[in-house]
Amino acid sequence: MIDRDALARELNPPQLEAALRTEGPLLVFAGAGSGKTRVITFRIAHILDEKNVPPWRVLAVTFTNKAAQEMRERLHRIVGHERARGLWISTFHALGARLLRRFHERAGLRQDFAIYDDGDQRSVMNRVFDELKIDEKFLPIRNALGAIDRAKQEVLTPADLMAKAVTQHDKLIARAWEAYETHLTKNGAVDFGDLLSRLTQLVERDASVREELQEQFQYLLVDEFQDTNAAQYRMLRAIVNEHRNLCVVGDDDQAIYKWRGADVRNIQFFSRDFPDALVVKLEQNYRSTQRILRAANAVISKAQQRVGKTLFTRNDEGALIELLPCEDERDEARRIAHGVKSALATGVPAKEVAVFYRIHAQSRPLEDAMRAANVPYMIYGGMRFYERAEVKDILAYLRMVLNPNDDVSLLRVVNTPPRKIGKTTLDRVTAHATARQTSIWKLLASGDLPPDVAGAARKALAGFYLLMGEIRREAAGMLDRPAEAGNLVFQKTGYARMLEDNKDIENETRQENIQELLGSMHEYAQEADEPTLSGYLERVTLNEETPQGEDVPRVSMMTVHSAKGLEFRAVFIAAMEDGMFPYKGTEEGADPEEMEEERRLAYVAITRAREHLTMSFTRFRQIFGQTRINPPSRFLLEIPPEVLSGKVARRHVGESSRDGGGAWGNRGGGSGYRVERDPVPPRAREPEVPAHDGPVLVRDDAAGAWQRGMRVRHMKFGVGTVKTVFTGAELKVEVYFPNLGATKTLLAEYLQALG
């Protein structure tokens, strides 16, 4: 039995207020690390005991199976297995499936309806495109499916979409959707979007269904409410009974899934829809140190639209937030790997260490550095860079450039991009090659294909053979320039056009990953004594981590989006630079909402750390095949200087103290911060340039510190000699670079003075 005295011992005053408020609408703003799951579970326990409510009358909904399972396990511990057995604790999609099966006749479905995943949906839409003779170059299938999914999140129908259509493109999507639904109905299937949109339509239009659910669910609780979309919120409002016992828990400061359909306004405007709602704010953080929280509060306080709240903690002040100013992304990766090893050496378990990055493409140099430092790691919520489909595709093409008889590589790419060469055809060709004891490539060269391969497939296979032959001839002169060969493959195979024609978020990410792959080839060519394409492919293969047992503790590496809901003792956030983090919203004319979401992402990243937080940034960054010069992130500049291990200026980092300690070293009495020298040697460049600790100005900006004849170094252009110094609003220096045979005028702050 959970009585009020027991609850008062378990919960702080705001948590207790939320747990005891069982009647009427309740909105709980739960800040990061404030114990929201604890509040929800004790509230349900209180409802079961105090109100003597049968468990099947309580519905708790969240977004992930992991969260639902954690909630279920806690309640079983608190109230016992028998008492908790009938509770409805579920994800939104599982709830939709369960209720649609229950009311299948009124929903117009078979009780045993199938649920189609992404691959199934694409297969259906392929048939639709064939039937309607839709050219995928004009309307990519992925775009059509994405538009349909977004429409289902808004509880629209094909007729609604057609009525709103303005362009021929929009009308075509509506027609395709209508045919797509016909196929789903014929197959007795629904897709994931239907699980919510069809349930919402059902409870809104069918009074008997609505009343039955209102009668059953006397108490509704929703976790992560800031992540709900229109369909989810409308469904919840429809089944709230006349007592309106709806409790929603969330944090508008952690709303980071707008791109997935989430609408932060649902939580921000909840009080408009339920004017009598009690609003409780959970602001005591049990996770992080005071310094980490001050940093998080400083960043999120600049948000334009948010419900005011300030996290506080009774935890210790904690260590300073460590800054890692770095030269470039390779230097950054090396330093982060060294910092991770130092953390592990002090006794922090590997599972309690995480490295965050804003986009997947950033993982490649970090993964390389982790392998070089022999740090076991796992990619959380994603896959390793060299295991990504688009990366493996380009590598397979390059292996074919060197060895066209590589059947594994050929079978991987022969129909990527799509060339209308189906699996049945490939199975027949493969079997024929096996019977002939030859390679598929040699079959294509001889034209000796199985008789049951249709004419269209024969023509497509011949086209692939001719294309690869042309690519191999052109690439023959580039075997010592892997990046050029890689770009040739990317362009000539149609892979670039395939991604360019389909302008969705996933394909933009694929383009970024391929550009990052090409960048890694360029880096290899700079470092190797005699670079070759075969040498690069060998390096990639040998660098792939040997599979380890599941019991081997690993450091977690992930995007910030994947980090939502997690926490670690030590967190490293890479690339804290404008243009990288924030990644969006920095360009002129950008949507202000993008910057708002980036700010919330930064808040989420910072508040994942319990004890130690390290943030790195570079002077130069090569990514997507380009070299960028990014200023430190505006979010870094907003953090109070007293919680940081050093000072950050708008365009450069000031000189660091040489007697202070690093994040994992022995902190001395010095002021400022110290970037420890890493025992791993920096990337080899001009031999006459000494290694140095990150992006620091060696000279002041005063014009007198820069003189004609002074030798300087630039990250991109190398070592040169100062010819002229220009004073003005910004100090500029004209430098002659002998390796270029040219003179360039540059901002002085991007030069390192050598003497």
Short mmCIF file of C-alpha atoms in Angstrom, two decimals, residues 143 145-156 259:
data_model
loop_
_atom_site.label_atom_id
_atom_site.label_comp_id
_atom_site.label_asym_id
_atom_site.label_seq_id
_atom_site.Cartn_x
_atom_site.Cartn_y
_atom_site.Cartn_z
CA ASN A 143 9.24 11.54 -51.43
CA LEU A 145 5.82 7.93 -49.06
CA GLY A 146 7.20 10.76 -46.91
CA ALA A 147 4.40 13.11 -47.97
CA ILE A 148 1.80 10.42 -47.27
CA ASP A 149 3.22 9.76 -43.81
CA ARG A 150 3.17 13.49 -42.99
CA ALA A 151 -0.43 13.68 -44.18
CA LYS A 152 -1.37 10.75 -41.93
CA GLN A 153 0.22 12.53 -38.99
CA GLU A 154 -2.24 15.35 -39.69
CA VAL A 155 -5.13 12.83 -39.99
CA LEU A 156 -5.74 13.72 -43.63
CA TRP A 259 11.40 16.92 -38.40
#
